[in-house]
PDB file of C-alpha atoms in Angstrom:
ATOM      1  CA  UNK A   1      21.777  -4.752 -22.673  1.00 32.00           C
ATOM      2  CA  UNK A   2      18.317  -3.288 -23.868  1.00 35.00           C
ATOM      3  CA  UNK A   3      15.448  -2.993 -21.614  1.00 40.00           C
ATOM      4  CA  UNK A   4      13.436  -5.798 -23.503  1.00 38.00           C
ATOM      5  CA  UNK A   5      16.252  -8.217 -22.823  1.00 44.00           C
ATOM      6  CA  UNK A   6      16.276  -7.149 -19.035  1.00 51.00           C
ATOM      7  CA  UNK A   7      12.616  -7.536 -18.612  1.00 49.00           C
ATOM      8  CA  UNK A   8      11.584 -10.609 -17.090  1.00 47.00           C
ATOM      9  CA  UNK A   9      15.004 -12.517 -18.064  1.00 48.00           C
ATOM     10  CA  UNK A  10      15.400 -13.871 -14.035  1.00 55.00           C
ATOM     11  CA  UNK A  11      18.630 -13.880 -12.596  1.00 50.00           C
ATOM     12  CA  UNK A  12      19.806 -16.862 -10.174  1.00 53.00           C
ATOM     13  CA  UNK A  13      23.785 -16.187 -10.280  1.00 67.00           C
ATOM     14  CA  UNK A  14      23.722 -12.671  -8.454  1.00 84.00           C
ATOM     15  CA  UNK A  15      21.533 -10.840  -6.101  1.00 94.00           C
ATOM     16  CA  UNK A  16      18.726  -8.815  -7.952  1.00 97.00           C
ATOM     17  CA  UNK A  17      18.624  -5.019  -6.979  1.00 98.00           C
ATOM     18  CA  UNK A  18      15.120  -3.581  -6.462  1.00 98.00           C
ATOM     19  CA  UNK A  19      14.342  -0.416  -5.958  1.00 98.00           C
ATOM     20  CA  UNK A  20      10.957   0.012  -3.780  1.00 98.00           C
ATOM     21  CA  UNK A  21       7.876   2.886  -3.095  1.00 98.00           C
ATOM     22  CA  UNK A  22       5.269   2.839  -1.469  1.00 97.00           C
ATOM     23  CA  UNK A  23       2.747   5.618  -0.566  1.00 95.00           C
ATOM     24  CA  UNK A  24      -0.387   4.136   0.617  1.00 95.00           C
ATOM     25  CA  UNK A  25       0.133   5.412   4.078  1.00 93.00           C
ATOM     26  CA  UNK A  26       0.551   8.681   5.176  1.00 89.00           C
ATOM     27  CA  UNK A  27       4.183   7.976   4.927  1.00 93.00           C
ATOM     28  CA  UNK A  28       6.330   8.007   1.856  1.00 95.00           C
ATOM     29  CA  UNK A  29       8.689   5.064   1.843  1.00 97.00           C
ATOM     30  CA  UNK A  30      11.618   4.348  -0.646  1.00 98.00           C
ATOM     31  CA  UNK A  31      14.198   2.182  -0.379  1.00 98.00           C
ATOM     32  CA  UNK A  32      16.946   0.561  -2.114  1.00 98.00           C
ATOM     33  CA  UNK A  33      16.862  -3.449  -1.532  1.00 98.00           C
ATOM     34  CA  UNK A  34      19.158  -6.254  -2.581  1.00 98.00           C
ATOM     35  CA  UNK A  35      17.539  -9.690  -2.825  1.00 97.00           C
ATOM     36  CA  UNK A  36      19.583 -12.963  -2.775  1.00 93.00           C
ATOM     37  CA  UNK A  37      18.360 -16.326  -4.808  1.00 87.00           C
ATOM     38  CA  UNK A  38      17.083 -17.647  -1.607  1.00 87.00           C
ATOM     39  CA  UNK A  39      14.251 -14.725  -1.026  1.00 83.00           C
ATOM     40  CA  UNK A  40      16.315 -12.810   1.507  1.00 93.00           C
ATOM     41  CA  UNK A  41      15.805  -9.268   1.287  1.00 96.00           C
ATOM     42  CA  UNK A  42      18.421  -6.786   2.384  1.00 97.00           C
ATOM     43  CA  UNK A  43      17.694  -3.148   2.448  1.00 98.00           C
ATOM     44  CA  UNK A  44      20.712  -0.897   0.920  1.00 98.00           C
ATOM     45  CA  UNK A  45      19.428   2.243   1.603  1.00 98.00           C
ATOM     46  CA  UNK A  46      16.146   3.145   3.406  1.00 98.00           C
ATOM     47  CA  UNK A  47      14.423   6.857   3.620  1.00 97.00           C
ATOM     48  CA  UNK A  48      10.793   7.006   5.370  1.00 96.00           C
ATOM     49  CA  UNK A  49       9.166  10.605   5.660  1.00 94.00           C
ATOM     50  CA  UNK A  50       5.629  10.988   7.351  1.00 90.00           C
ATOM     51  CA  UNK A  51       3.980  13.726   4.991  1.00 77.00           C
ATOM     52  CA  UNK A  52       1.075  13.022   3.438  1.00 64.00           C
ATOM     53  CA  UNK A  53       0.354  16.137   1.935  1.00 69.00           C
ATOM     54  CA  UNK A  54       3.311  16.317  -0.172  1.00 72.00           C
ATOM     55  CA  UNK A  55       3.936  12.562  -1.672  1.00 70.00           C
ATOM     56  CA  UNK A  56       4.236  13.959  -5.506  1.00 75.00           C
ATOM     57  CA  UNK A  57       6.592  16.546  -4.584  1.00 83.00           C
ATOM     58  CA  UNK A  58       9.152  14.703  -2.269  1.00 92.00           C
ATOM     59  CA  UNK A  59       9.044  11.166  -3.798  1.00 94.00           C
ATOM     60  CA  UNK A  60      11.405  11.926  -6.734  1.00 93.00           C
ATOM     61  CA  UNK A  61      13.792  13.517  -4.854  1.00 94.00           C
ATOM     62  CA  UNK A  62      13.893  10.870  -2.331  1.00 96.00           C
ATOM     63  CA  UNK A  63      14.009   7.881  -5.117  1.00 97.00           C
ATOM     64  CA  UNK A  64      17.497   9.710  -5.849  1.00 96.00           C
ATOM     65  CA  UNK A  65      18.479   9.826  -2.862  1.00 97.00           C
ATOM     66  CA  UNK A  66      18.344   6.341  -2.200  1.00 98.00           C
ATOM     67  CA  UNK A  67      19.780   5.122  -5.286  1.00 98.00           C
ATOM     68  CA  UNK A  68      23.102   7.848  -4.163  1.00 98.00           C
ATOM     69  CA  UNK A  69      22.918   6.124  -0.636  1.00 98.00           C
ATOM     70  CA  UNK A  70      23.190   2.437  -1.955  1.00 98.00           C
ATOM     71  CA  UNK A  71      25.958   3.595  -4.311  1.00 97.00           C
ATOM     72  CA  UNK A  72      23.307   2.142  -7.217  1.00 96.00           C
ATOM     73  CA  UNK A  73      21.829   3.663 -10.431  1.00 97.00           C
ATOM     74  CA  UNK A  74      19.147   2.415 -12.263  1.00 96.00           C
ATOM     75  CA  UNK A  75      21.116   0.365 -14.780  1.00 96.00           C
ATOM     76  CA  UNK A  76      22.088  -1.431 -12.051  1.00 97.00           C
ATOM     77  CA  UNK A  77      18.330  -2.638 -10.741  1.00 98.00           C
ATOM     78  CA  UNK A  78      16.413  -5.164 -11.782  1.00 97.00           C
ATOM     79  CA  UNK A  79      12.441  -4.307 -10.839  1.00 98.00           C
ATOM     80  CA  UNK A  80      10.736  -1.799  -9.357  1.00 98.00           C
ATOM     81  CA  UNK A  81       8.407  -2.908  -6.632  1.00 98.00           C
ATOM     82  CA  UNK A  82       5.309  -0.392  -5.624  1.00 98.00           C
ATOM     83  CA  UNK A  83       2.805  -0.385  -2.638  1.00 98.00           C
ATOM     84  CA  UNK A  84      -0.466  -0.760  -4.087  1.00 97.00           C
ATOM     85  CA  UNK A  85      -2.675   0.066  -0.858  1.00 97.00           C
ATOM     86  CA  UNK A  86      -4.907  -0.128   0.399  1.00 97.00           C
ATOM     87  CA  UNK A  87      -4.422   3.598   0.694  1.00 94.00           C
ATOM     88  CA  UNK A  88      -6.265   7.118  -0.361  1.00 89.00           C
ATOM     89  CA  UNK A  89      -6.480   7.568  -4.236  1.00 89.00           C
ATOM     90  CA  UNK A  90      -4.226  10.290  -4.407  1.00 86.00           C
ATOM     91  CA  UNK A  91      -1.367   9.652  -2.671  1.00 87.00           C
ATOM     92  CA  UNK A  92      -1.520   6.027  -3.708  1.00 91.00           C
ATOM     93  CA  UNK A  93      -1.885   6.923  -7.468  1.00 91.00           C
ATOM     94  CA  UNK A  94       1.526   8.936  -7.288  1.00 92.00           C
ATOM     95  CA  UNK A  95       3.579   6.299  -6.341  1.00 95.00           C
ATOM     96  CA  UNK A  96       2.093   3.771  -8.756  1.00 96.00           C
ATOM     97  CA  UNK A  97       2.667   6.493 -11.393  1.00 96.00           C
ATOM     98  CA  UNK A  98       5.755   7.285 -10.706  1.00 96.00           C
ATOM     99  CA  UNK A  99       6.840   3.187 -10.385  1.00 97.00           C
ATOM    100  CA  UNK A 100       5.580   2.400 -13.620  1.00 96.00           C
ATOM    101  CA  UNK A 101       6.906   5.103 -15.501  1.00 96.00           C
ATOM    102  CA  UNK A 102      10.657   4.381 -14.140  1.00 97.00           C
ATOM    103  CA  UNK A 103      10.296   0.441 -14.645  1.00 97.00           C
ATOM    104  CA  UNK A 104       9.268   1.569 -18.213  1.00 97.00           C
ATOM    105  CA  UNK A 105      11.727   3.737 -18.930  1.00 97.00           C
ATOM    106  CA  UNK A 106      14.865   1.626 -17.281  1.00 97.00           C
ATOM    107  CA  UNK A 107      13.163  -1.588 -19.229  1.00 97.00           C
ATOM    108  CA  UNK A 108      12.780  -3.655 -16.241  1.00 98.00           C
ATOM    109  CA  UNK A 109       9.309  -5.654 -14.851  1.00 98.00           C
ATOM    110  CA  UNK A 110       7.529  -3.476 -11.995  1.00 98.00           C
ATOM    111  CA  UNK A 111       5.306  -5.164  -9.522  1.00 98.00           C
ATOM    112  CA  UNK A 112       2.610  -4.425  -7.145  1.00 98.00           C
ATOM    113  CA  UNK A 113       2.237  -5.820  -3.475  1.00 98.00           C
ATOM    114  CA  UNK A 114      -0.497  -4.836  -1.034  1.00 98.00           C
ATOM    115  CA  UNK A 115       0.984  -2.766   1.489  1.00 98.00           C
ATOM    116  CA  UNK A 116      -0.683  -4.610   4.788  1.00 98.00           C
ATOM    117  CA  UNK A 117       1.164  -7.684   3.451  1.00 98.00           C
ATOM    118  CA  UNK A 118       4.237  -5.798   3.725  1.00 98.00           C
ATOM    119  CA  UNK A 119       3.804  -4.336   6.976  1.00 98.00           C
ATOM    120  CA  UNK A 120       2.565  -7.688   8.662  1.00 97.00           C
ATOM    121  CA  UNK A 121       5.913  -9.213   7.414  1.00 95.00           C
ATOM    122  CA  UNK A 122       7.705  -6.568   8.845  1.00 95.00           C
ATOM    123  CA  UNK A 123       7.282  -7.122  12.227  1.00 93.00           C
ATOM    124  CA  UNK A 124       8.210 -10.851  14.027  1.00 87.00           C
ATOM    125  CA  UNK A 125       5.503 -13.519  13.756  1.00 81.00           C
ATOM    126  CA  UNK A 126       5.203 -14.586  17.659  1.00 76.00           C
ATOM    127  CA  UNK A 127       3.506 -17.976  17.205  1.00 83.00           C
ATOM    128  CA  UNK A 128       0.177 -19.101  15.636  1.00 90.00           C
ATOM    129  CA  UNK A 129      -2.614 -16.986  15.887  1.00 94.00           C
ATOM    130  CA  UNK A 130      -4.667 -14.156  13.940  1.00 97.00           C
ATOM    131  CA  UNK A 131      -2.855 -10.894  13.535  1.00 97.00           C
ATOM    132  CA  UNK A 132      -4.547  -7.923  12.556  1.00 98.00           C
ATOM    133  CA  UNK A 133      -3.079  -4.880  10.717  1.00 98.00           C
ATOM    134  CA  UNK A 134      -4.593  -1.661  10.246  1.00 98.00           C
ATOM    135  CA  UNK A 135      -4.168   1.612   8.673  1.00 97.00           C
ATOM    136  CA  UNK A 136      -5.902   4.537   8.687  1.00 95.00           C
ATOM    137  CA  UNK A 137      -8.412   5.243   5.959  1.00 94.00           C
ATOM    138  CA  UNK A 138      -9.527   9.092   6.916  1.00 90.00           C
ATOM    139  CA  UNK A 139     -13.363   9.325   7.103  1.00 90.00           C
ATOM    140  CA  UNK A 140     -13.034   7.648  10.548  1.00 93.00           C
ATOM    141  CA  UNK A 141     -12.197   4.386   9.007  1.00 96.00           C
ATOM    142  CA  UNK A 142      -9.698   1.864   8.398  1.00 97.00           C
ATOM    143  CA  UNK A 143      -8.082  -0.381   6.006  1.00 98.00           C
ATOM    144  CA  UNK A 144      -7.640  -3.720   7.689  1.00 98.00           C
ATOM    145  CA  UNK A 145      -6.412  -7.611   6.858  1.00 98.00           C
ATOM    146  CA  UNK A 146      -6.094 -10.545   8.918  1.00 98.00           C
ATOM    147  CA  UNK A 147      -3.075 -12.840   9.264  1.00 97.00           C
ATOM    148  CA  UNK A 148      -2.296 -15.920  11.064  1.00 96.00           C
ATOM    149  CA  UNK A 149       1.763 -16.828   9.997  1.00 92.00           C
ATOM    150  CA  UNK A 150       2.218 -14.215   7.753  1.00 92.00           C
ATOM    151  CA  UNK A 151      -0.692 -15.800   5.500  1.00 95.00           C
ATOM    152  CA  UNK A 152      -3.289 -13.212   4.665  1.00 97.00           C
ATOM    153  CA  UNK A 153      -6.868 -15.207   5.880  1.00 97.00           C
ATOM    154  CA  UNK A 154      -8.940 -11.889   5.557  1.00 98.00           C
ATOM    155  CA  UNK A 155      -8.897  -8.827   3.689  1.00 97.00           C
ATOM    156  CA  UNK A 156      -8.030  -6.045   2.412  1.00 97.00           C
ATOM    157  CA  UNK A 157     -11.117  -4.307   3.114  1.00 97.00           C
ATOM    158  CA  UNK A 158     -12.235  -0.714   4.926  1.00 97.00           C
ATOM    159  CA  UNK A 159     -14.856  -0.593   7.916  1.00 97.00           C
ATOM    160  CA  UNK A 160     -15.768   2.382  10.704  1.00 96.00           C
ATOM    161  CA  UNK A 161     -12.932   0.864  13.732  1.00 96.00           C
ATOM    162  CA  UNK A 162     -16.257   0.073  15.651  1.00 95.00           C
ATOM    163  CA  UNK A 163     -17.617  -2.167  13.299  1.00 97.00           C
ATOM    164  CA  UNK A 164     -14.461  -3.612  12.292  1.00 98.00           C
ATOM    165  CA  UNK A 165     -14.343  -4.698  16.444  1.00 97.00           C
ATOM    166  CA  UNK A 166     -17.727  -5.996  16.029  1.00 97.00           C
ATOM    167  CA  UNK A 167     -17.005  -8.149  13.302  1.00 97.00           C
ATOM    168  CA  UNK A 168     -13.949  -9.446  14.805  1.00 97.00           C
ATOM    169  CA  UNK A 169     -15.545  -9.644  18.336  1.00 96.00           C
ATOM    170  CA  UNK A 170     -15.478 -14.126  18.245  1.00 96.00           C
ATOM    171  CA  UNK A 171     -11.663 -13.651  16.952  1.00 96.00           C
ATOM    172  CA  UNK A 172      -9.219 -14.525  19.085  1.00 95.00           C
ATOM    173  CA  UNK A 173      -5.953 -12.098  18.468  1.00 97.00           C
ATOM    174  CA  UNK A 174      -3.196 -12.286  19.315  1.00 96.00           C
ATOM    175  CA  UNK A 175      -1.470  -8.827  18.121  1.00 96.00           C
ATOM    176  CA  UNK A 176      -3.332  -5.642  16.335  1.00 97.00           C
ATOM    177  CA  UNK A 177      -0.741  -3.916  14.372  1.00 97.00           C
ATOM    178  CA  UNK A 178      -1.226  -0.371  13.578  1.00 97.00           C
ATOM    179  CA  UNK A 179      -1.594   3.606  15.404  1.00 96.00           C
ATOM    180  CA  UNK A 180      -2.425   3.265  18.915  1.00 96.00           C
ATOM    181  CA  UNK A 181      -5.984   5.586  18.023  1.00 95.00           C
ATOM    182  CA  UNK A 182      -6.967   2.534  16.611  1.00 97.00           C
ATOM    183  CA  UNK A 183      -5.262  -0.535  18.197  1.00 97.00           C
ATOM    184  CA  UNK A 184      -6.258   0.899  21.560  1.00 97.00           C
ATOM    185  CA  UNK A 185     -10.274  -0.156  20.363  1.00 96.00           C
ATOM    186  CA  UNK A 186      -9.303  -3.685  20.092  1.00 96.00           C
ATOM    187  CA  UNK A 187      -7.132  -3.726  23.402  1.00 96.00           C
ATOM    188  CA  UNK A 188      -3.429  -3.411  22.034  1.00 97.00           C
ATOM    189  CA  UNK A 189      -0.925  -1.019  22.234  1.00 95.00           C
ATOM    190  CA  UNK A 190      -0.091   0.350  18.908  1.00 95.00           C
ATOM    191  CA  UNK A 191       2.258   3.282  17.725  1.00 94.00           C
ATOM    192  CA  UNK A 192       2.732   6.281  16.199  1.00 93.00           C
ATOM    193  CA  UNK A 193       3.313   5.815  12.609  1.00 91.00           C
ATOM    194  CA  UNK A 194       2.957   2.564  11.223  1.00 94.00           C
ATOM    195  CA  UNK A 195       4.464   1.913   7.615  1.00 95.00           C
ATOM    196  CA  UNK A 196       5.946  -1.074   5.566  1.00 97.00           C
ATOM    197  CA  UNK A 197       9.736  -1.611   5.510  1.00 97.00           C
ATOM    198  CA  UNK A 198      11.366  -1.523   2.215  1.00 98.00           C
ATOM    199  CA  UNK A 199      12.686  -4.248   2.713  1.00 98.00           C
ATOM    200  CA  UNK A 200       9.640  -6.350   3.605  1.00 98.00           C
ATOM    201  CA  UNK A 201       7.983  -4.690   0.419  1.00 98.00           C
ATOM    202  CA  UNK A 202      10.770  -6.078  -2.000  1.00 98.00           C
ATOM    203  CA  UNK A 203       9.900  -9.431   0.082  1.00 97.00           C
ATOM    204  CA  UNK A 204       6.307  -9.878  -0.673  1.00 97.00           C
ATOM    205  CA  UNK A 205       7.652 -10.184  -4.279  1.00 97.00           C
ATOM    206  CA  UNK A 206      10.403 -12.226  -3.479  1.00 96.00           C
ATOM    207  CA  UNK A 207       8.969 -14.959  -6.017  1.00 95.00           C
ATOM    208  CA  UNK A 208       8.653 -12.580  -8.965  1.00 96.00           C
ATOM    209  CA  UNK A 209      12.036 -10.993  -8.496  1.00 96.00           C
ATOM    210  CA  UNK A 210      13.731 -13.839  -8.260  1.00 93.00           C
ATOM    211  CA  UNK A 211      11.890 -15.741 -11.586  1.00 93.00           C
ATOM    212  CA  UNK A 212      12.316 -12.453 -13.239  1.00 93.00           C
ATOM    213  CA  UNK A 213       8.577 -13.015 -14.361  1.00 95.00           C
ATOM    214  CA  UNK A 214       6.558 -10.592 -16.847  1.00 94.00           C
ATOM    215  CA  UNK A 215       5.379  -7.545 -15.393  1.00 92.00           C
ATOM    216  CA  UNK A 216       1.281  -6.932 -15.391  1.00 90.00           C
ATOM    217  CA  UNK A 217      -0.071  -3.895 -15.071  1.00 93.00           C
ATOM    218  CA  UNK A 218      -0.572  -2.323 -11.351  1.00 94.00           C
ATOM    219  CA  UNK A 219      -3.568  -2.817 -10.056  1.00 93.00           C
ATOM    220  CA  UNK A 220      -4.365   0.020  -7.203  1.00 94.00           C
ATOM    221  CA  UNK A 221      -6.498  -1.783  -4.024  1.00 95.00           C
ATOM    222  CA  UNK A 222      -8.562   1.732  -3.805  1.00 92.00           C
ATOM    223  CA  UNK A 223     -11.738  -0.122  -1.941  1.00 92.00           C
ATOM    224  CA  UNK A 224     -14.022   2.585  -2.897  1.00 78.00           C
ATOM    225  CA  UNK A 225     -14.134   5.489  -4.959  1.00 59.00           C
ATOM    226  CA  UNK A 226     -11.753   8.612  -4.948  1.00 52.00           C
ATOM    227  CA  UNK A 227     -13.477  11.315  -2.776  1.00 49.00           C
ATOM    228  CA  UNK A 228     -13.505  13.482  -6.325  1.00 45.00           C
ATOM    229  CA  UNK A 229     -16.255  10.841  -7.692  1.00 44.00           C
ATOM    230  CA  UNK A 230     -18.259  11.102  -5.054  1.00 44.00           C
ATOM    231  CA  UNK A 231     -18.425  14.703  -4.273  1.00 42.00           C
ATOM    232  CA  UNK A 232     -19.714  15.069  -8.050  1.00 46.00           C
ATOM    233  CA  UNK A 233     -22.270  11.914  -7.402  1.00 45.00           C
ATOM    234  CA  UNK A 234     -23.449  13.953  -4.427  1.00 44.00           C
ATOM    235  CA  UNK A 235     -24.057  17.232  -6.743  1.00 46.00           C
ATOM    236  CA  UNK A 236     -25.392  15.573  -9.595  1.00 45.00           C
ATOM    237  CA  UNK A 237     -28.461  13.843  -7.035  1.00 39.00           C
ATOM    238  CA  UNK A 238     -29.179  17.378  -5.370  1.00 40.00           C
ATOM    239  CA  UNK A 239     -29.913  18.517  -8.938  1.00 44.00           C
ATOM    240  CA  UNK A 240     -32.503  15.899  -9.539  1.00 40.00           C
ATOM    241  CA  UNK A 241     -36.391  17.004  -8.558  1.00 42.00           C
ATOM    242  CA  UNK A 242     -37.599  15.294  -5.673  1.00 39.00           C
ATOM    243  CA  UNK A 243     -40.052  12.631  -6.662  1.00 36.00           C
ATOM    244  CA  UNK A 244     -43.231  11.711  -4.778  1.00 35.00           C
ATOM    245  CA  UNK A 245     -45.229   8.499  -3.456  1.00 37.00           C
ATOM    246  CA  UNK A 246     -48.862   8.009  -3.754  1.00 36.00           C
ATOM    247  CA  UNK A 247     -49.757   9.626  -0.748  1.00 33.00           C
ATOM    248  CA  UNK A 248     -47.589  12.687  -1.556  1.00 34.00           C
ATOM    249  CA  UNK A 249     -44.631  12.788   0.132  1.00 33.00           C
ATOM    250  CA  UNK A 250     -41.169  13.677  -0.412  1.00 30.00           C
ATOM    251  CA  UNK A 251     -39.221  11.271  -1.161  1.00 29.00           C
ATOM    252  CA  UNK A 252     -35.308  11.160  -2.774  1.00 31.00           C
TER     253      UNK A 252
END
């Protein structure tokens, strides 16, 4: 079977394999995940490792080693589905890299799902209500979306946690999802490390896995611009003269 007649073909007579990444957080997470024709997603083999510092270097080596814990090889999947943030532009970038470049080279469709989607369907939905999930966004912000029954109703976006509680101060919540640093602001206890599942990631793309539909390019939900951009924004104003108002003053 060539990879063109893989892509996008659909499959409804056998559960479609998936293999999954995500590094939007300061985890890495791969997985392994078999989906059945209903939607359900199964994961085969999971491996989560908090180090942000080193996503390029460990997230080949743990792609293998999930595809040697599910006793699968990549003739055997049938997408590739990536976390595409919100997260920091670096990290993020290396998993969407590395996605695309193995869905191209196995000839099967690879497709992006926001990561808060993932991590809100990850946990239990305990009745009606807004849910809000939050990771962090260094710079003493956030990367937030609101859900009420798994249905995004606001979001993605990135605020200071203070504003982010102002703005949500007439909200009524019902759970804040995310590390206790910043649930604790909004009056919720939070944990550790929060991260998508594999499994829940594979799920937010349930539909497209199981139509086998045409892979589009990955589109990364950066919010603002790589730190790298703006540190040579910032250089290129100091080199500008100042210029002056009438009544002579400094102004930039």
């Amino acid at each position: 079977m060539t990879g063109q007649d893989r892509t996008g073909a659909g499959d409804t007579g056998r559960p479609q394999r998936v293999l999954v990444i995500d590094t939007a957080t300061s985890a890495v997470v791969t997985g392994v995940v078999e989906m059945s024709s209903d939607g359900d997603a199964t994961a085969l083999a999971e491996r989560i490792v908090a180090d942000q510092r080193r996503h390029a270097e460990i997230l080949t080596s743990l792609m293998r080693d999930v595809l040697a814990d599910a006793g699968v090889t990549g003739a055997d999947l049938d997408a590739v589905v990536v976390g595409c943030g919100p997260g920091p532009f670096t990290g993020l970038r290396v998993g969407m890299a590395t996605g695309s470049a193995y869905a191209d080279a196995l000839g099967i469709p690879a497709y992006g799902v926001c990561t808060l989607d993932a991590i809100d369907g990850a946990a239990p939905v305990a009745g009606p209500g807004a849910r809000l999930v939050l990771t962090d966004a260094r710079r003493r912000e956030v990367y937030w979306a609101l859900y009420d029954g798994g249905r995004r109703i606001a979001g993605p976006g990135v605020d200071a946690p203070d504003t982010l509680v102002a703005t949500l101060a007439d909200t009524a919540l019902i759970a804040v999802l995310g590390e206790s640093r910043f649930t604790e602001r909004f009056g919720f206890t939070g944990a550790e490390l929060v991260t998508p599942t594999a499994a829940a990631l594979a799920a937010v793309a349930a539909e497209q896995v199981r139509d086998g539909a045409p892979a589009e390019p990955l589109s990364p939900l950066y919010l603002r611009r790589p730190d790298a951009v703006e540190l040579k924004d910032q250089k290129r104003k100091s080199l500008l003269p100042a210029a002056s108002d009438d009544v002579g003053r400094s102004v930039r």
